[in-house]
Short mmCIF file of N, CA and C in Angstrom, two decimals:
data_model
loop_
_atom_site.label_atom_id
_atom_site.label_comp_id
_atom_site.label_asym_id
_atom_site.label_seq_id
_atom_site.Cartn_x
_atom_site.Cartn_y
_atom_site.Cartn_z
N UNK A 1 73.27 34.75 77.60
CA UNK A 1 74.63 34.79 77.11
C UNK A 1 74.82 33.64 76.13
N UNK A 2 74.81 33.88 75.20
CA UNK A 2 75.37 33.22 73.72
C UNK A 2 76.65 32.63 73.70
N UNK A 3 77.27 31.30 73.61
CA UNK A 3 78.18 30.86 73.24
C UNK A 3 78.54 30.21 72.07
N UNK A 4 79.82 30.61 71.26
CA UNK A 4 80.06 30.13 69.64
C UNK A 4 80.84 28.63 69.88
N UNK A 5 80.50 28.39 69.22
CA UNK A 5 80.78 26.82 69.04
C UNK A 5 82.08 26.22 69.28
N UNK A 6 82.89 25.44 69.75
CA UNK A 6 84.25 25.46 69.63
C UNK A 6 85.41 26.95 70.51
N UNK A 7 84.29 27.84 71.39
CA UNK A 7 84.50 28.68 71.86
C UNK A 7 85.78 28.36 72.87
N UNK A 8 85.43 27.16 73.77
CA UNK A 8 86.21 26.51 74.76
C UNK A 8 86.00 27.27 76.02
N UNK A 9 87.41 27.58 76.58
CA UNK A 9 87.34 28.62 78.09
C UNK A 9 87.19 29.89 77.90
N UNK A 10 87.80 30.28 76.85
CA UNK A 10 87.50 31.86 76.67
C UNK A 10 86.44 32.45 76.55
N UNK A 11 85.53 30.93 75.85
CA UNK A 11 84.24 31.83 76.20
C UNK A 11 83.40 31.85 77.20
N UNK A 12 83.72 31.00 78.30
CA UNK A 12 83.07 30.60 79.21
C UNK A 12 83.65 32.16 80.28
N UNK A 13 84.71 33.10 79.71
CA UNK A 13 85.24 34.05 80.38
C UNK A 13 84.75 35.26 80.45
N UNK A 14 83.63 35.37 80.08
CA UNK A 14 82.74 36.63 79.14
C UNK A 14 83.51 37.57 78.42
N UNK A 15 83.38 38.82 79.58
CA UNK A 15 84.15 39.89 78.88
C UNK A 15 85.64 40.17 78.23
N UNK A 16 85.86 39.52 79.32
CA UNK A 16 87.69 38.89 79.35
C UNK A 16 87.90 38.26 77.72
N UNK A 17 87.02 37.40 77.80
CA UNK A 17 87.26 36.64 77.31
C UNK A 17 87.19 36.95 75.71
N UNK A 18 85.88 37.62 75.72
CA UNK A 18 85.80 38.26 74.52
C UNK A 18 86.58 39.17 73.61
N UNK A 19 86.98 39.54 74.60
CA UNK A 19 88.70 40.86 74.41
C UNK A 19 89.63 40.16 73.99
N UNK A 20 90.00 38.86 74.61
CA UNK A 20 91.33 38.28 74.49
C UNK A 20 90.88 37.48 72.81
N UNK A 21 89.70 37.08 72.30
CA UNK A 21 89.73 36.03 71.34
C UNK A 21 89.62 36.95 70.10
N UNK A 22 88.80 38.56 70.04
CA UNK A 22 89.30 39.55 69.22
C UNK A 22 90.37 40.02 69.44
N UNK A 23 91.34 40.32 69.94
CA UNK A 23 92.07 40.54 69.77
C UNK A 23 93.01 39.81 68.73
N UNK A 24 93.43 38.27 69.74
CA UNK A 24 94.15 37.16 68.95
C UNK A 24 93.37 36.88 67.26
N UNK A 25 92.54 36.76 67.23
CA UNK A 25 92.14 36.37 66.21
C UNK A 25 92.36 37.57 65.16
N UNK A 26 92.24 38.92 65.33
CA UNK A 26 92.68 39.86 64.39
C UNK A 26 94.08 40.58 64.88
N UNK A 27 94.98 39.44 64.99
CA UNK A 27 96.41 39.40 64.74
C UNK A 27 97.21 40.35 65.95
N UNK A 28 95.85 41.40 66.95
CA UNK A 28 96.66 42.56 67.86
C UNK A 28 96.70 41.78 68.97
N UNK A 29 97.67 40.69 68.96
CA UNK A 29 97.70 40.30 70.44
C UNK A 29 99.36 40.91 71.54
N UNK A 30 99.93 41.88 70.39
CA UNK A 30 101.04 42.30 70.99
C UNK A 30 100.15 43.79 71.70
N UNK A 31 98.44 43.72 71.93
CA UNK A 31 98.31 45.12 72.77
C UNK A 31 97.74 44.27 74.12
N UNK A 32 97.88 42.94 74.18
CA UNK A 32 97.80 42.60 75.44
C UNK A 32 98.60 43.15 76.59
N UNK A 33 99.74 43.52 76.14
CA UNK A 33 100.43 44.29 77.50
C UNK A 33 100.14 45.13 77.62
N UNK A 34 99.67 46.32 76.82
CA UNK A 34 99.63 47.53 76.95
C UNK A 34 98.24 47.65 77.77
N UNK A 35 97.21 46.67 77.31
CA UNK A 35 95.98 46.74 78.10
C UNK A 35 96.27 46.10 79.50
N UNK A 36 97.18 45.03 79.66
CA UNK A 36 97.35 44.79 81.12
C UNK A 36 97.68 45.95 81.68
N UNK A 37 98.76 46.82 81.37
CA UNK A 37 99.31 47.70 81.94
C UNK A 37 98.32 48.71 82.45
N UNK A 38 97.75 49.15 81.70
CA UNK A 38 96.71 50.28 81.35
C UNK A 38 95.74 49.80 82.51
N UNK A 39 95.30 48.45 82.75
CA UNK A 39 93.82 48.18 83.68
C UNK A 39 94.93 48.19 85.26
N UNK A 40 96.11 47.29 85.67
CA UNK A 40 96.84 47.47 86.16
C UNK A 40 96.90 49.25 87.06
N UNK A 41 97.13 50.15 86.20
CA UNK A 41 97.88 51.29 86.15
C UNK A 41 96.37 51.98 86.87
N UNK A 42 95.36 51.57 86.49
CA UNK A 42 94.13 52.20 86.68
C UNK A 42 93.39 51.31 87.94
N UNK A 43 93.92 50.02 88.56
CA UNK A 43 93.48 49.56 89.63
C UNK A 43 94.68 50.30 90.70
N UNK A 44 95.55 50.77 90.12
CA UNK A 44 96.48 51.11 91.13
C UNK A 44 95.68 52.57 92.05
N UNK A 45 95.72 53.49 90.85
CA UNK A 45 94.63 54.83 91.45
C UNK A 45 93.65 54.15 92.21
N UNK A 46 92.81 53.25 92.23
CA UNK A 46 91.34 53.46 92.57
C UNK A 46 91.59 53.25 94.01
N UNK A 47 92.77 52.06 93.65
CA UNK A 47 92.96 51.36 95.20
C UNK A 47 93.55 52.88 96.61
N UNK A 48 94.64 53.58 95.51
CA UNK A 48 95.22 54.95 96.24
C UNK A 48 94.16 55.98 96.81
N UNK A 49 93.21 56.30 96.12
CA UNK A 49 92.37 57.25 96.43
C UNK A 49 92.23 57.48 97.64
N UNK A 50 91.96 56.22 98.64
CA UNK A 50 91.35 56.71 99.91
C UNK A 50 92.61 56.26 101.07
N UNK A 51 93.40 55.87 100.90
CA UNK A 51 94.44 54.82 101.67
C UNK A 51 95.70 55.83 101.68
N UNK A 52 96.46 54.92 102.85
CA UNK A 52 97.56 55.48 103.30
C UNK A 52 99.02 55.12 102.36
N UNK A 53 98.77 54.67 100.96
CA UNK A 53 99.42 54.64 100.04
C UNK A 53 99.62 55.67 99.43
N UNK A 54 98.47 56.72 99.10
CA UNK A 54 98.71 57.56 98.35
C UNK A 54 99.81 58.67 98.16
N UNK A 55 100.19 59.22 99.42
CA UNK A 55 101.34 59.86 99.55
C UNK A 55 103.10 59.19 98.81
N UNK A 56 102.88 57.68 99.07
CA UNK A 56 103.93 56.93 98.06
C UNK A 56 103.79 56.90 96.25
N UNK A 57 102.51 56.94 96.04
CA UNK A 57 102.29 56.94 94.68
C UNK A 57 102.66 57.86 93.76
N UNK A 58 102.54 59.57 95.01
CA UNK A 58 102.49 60.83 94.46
C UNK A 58 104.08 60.93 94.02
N UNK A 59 104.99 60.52 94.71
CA UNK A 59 106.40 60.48 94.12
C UNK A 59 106.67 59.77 93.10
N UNK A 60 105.57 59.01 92.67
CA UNK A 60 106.03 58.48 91.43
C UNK A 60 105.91 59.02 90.33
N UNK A 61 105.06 60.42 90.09
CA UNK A 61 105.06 60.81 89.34
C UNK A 61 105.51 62.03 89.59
#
């Protein structure tokens, strides 16, 4: 694993990290929510699948 110079914590964050410093750096840092939301929205299913949540989830949509 390669680190750029002046990288700091973000790069010490790998993937994360890598996402968050393209992003900011080519100006789309207003799709940070939408990607929180989106990974959020998609830990919510994985967690539902097998659990006694799921029947609450189904009314949400």
């Amino acid at each position: 694993m390669t680190q750029r110079a002046g990288g700091g914590a973000l790069a010490r964050m790998g993937i994360v990290g890598e996402l968050l410093s393209f992003l900011w750096q080519r100006k789309l840092w207003w799709l940070i929510p939408m990607i929180v939301v989106i990974v959020l929205f998609g830990v919510l299913l994985i967690f539902a699948q097998g659990s006694a949540v799921a029947p609450f989830i189904y009314t949400l949509f």
